mmCIF file of C-alpha atoms and ligand atoms in Angstrom:
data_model
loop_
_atom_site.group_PDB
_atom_site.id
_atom_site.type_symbol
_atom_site.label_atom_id
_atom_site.label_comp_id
_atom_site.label_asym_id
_atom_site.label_seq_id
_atom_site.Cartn_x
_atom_site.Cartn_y
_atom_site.Cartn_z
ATOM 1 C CA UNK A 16 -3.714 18.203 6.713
ATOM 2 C CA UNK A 17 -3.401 16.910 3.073
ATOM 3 C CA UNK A 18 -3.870 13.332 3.090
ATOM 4 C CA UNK A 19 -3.617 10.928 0.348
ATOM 5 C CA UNK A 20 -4.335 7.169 0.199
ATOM 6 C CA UNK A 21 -2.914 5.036 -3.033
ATOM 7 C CA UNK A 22 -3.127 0.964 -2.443
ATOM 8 C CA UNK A 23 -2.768 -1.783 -4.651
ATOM 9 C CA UNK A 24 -5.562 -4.530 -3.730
ATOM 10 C CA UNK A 25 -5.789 -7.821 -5.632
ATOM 11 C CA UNK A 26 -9.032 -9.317 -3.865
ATOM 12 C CA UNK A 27 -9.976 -6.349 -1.810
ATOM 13 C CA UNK A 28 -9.266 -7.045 1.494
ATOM 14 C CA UNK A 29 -6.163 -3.814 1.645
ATOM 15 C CA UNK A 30 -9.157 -1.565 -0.216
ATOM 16 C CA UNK A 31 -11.576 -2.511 2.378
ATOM 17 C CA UNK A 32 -9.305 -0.845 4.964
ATOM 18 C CA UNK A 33 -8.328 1.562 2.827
ATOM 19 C CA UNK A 34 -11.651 2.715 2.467
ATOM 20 C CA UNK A 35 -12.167 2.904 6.450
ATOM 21 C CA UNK A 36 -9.044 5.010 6.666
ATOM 22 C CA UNK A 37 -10.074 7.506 4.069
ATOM 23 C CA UNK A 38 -13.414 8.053 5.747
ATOM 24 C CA UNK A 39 -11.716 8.911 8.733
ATOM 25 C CA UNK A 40 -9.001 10.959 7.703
ATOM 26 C CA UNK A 41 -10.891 12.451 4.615
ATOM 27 C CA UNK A 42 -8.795 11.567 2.500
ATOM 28 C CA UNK A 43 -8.612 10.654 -1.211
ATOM 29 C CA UNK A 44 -8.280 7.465 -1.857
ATOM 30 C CA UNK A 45 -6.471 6.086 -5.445
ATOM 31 C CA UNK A 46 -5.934 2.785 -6.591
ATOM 32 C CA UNK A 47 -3.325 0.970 -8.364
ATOM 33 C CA UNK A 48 -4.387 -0.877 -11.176
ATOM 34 C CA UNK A 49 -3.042 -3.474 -12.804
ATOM 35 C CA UNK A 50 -3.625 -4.352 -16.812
ATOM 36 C CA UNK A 51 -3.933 -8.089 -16.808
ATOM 37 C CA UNK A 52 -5.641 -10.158 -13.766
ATOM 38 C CA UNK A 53 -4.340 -13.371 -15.294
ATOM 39 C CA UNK A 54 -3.166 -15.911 -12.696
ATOM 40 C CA UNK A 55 -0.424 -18.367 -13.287
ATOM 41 C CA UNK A 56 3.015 -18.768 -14.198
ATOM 42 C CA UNK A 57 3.056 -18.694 -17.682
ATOM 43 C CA UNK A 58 0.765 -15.462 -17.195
ATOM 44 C CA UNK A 59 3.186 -14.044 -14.848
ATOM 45 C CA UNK A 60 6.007 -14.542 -17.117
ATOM 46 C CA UNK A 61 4.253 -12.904 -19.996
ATOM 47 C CA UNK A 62 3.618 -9.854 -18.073
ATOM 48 C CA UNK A 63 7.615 -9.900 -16.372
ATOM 49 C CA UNK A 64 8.663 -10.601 -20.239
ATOM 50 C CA UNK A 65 6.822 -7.506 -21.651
ATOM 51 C CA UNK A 66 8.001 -5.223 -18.448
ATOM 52 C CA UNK A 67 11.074 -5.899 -19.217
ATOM 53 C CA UNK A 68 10.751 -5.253 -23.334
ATOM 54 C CA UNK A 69 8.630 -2.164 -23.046
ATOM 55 C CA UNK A 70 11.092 -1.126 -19.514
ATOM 56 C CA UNK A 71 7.466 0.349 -18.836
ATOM 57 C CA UNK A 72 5.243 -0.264 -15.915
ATOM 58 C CA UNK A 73 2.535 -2.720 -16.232
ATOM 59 C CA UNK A 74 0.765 -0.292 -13.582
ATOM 60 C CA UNK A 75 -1.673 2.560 -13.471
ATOM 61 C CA UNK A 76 -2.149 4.888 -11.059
ATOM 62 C CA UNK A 77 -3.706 8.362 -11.195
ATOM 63 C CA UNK A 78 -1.170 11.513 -11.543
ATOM 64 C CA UNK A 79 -0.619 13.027 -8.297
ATOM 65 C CA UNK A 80 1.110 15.425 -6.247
ATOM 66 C CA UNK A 81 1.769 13.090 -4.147
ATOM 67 C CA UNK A 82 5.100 15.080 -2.702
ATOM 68 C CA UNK A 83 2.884 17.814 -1.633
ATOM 69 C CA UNK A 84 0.983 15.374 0.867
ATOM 70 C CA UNK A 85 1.152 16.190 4.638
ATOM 71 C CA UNK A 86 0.708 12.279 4.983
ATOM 72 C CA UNK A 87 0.901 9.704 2.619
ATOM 73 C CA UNK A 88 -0.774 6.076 2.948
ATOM 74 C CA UNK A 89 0.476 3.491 1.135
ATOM 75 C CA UNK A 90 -1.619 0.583 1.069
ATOM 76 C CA UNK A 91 -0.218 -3.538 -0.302
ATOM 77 C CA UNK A 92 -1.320 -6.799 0.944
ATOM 78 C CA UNK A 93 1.898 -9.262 1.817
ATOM 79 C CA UNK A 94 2.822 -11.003 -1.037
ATOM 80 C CA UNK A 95 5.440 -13.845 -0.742
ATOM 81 C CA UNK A 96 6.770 -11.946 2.281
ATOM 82 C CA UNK A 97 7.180 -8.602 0.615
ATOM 83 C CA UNK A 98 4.937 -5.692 -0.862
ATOM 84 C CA UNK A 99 2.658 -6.874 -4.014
ATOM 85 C CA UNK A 100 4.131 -6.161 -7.348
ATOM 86 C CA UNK A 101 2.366 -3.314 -8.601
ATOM 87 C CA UNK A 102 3.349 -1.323 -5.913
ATOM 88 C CA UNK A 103 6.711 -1.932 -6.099
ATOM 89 C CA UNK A 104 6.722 -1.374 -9.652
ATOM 90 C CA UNK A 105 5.076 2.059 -8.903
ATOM 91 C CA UNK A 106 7.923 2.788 -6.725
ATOM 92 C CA UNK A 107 10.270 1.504 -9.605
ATOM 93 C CA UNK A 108 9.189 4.786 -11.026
ATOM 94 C CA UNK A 109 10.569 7.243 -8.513
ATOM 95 C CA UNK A 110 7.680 8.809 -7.827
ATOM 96 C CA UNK A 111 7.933 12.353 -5.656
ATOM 97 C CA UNK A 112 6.970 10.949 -2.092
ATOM 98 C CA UNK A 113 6.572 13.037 0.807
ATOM 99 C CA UNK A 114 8.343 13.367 4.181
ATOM 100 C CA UNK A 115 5.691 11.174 5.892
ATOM 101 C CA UNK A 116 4.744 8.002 4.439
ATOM 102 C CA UNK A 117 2.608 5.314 6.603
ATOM 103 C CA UNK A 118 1.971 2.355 5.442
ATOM 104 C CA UNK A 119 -1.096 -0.586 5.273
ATOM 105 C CA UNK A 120 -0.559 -3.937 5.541
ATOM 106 C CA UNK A 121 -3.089 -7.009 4.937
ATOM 107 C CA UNK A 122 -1.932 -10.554 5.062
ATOM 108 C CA UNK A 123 -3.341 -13.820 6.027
ATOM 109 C CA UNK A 124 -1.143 -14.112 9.229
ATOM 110 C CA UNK A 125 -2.443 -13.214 12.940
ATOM 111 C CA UNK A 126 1.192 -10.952 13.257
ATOM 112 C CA UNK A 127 1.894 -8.247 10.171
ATOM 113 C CA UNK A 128 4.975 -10.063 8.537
ATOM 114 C CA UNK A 129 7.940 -7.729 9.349
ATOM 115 C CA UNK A 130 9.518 -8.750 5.756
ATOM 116 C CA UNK A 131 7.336 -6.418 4.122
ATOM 117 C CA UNK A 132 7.460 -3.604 6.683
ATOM 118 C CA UNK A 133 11.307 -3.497 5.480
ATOM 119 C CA UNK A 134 10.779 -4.167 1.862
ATOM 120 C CA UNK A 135 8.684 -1.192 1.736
ATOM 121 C CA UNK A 136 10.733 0.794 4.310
ATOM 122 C CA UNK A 137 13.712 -0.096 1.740
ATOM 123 C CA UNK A 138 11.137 1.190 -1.192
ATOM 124 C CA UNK A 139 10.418 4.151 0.010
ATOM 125 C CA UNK A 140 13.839 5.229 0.965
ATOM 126 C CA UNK A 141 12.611 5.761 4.904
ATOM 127 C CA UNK A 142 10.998 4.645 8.037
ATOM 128 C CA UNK A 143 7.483 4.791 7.945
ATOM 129 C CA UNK A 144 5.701 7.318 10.253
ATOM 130 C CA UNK A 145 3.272 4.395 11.641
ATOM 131 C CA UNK A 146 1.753 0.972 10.411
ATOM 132 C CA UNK A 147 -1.905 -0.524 10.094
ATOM 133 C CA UNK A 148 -2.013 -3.513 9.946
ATOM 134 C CA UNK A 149 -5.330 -6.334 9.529
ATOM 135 C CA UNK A 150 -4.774 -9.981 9.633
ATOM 136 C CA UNK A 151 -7.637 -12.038 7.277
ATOM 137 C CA UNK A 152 -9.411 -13.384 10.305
ATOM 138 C CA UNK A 153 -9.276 -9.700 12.099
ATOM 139 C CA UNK A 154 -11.021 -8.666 8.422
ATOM 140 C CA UNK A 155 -13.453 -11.197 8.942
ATOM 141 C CA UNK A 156 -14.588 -10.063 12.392
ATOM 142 C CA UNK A 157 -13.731 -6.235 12.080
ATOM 143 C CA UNK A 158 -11.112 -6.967 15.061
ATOM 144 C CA UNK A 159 -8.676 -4.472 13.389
ATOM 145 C CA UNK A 160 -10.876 -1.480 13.791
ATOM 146 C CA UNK A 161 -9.682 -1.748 17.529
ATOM 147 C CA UNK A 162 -6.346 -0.473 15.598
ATOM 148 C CA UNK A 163 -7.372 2.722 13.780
ATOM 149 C CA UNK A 164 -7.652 4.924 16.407
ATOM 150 C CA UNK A 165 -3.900 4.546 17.810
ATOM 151 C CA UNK A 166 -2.742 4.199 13.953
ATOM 152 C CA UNK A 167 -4.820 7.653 13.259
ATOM 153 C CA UNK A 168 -3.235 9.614 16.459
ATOM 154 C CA UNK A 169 -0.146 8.206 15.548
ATOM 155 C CA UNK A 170 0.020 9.705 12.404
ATOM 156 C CA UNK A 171 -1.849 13.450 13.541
ATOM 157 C CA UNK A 172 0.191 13.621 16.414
ATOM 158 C CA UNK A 173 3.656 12.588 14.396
ATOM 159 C CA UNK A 174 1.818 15.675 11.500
ATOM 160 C CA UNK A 175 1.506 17.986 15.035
ATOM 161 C CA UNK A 176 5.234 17.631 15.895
ATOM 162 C CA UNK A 177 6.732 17.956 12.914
ATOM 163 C CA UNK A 178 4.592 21.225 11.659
HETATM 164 C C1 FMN B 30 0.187 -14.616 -4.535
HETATM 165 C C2 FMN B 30 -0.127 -14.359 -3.080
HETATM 166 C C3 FMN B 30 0.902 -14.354 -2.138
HETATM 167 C C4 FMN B 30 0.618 -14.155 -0.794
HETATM 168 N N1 FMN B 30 1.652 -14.145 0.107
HETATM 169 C C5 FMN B 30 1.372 -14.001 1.425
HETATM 170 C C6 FMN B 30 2.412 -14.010 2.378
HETATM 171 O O1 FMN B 30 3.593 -14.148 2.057
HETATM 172 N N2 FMN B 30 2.080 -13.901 3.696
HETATM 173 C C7 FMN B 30 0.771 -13.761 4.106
HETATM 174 O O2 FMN B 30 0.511 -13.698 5.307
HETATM 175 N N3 FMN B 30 -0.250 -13.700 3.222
HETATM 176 C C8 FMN B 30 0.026 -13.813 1.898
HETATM 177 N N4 FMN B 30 -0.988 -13.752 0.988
HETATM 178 C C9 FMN B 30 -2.346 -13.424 1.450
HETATM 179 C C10 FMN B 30 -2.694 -11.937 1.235
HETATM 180 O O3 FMN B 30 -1.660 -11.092 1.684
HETATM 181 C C11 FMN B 30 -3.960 -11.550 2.026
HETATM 182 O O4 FMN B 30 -5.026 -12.411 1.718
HETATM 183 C C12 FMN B 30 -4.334 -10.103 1.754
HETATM 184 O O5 FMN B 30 -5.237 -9.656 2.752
HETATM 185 C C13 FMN B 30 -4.988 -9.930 0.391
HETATM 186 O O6 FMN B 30 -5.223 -8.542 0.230
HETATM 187 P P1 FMN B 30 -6.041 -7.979 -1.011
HETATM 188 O O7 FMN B 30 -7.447 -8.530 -0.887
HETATM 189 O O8 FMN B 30 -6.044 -6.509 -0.808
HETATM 190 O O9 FMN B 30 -5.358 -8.411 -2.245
HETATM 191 C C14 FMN B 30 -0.728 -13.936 -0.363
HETATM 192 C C15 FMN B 30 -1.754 -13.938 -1.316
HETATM 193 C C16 FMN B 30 -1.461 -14.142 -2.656
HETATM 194 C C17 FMN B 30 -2.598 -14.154 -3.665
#
């Protein structure tokens, strides 16, 4: 089973995880990256301003198949009640995505906020094969990990089925 990670993480929390879940699945793990780590509203503006101008993505991410994945991981911490920005502006870019997309979510609140379950369920054009989600103060005490393991059959026994 072809497994591929790619996660946008802004303070490191989503990578942290990330990192977990590629260990475990042995998968690769890629990372968004963003240009500019300016913080602000004038900042922010800049950046929207010269999206718009250039109509490219302020975003880099490594070039890969990811179509040809048997299981794809998207990774985002909530932001404003929806997927961060560089994700979504990855998925601006109609990238090939496979069948089976699952998704990982970090935010500061004890439930995952189901506003960015269906933001990125709208993004990637279907329902996601099974969610991970970590709350800050499950991060702090590792409570999450209690999570991987149905997460991780969720997602091999969903692969089983549909092979
Ligand atoms: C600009 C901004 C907006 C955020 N919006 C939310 C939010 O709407 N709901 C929430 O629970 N946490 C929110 N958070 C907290 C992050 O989702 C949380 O700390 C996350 O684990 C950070 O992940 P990262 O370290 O991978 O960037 C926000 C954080 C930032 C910086």
């Amino acid at each position: 089973m072809t497994c591929r990670i790619l996660l946008y993480s802004k303070v490191g929390n989503t990578l942290k995880v990330g990192e977990e879940l590629a260990w475990q699945l042995g998968a690769q793990l890629h990372e968004i990256e963003t240009p500019e780590v300016e913080d602000g509203f004038r900042a922010r503006l800049r950046q929207k301003l010269s999206s718009v101008l250039s109509k490219q993505p302020q975003v880099y991410a490594s070039d890969q198949p990811w179509a040809s994945s048997d299981l794809l991981i998207l990774g985002t911490p909530a932001t404003s009640g929806r997927a961060a920005e560089p994700l979504r502006q990855w998925l601006a870019t109609k990238p090939a995505l496979p069948e089976r997309v699952a998704l990982l979510i970090t935010s500061d609140e004890a439930q995952c906020p189901k506003s960015v379950i269906d933001d990125m369920s709208r993004l990637i054009g279907r329902t996601p094969v099974a969610v991970l989600y970590a709350s800050k103060s499950e991060l702090a005490t590792g409570a999450w990990k209690s999570r991987l393991s149905p997460f991780l059959d969720h997602c091999v026994i969903r692969h089983r089925q549909s092979a």
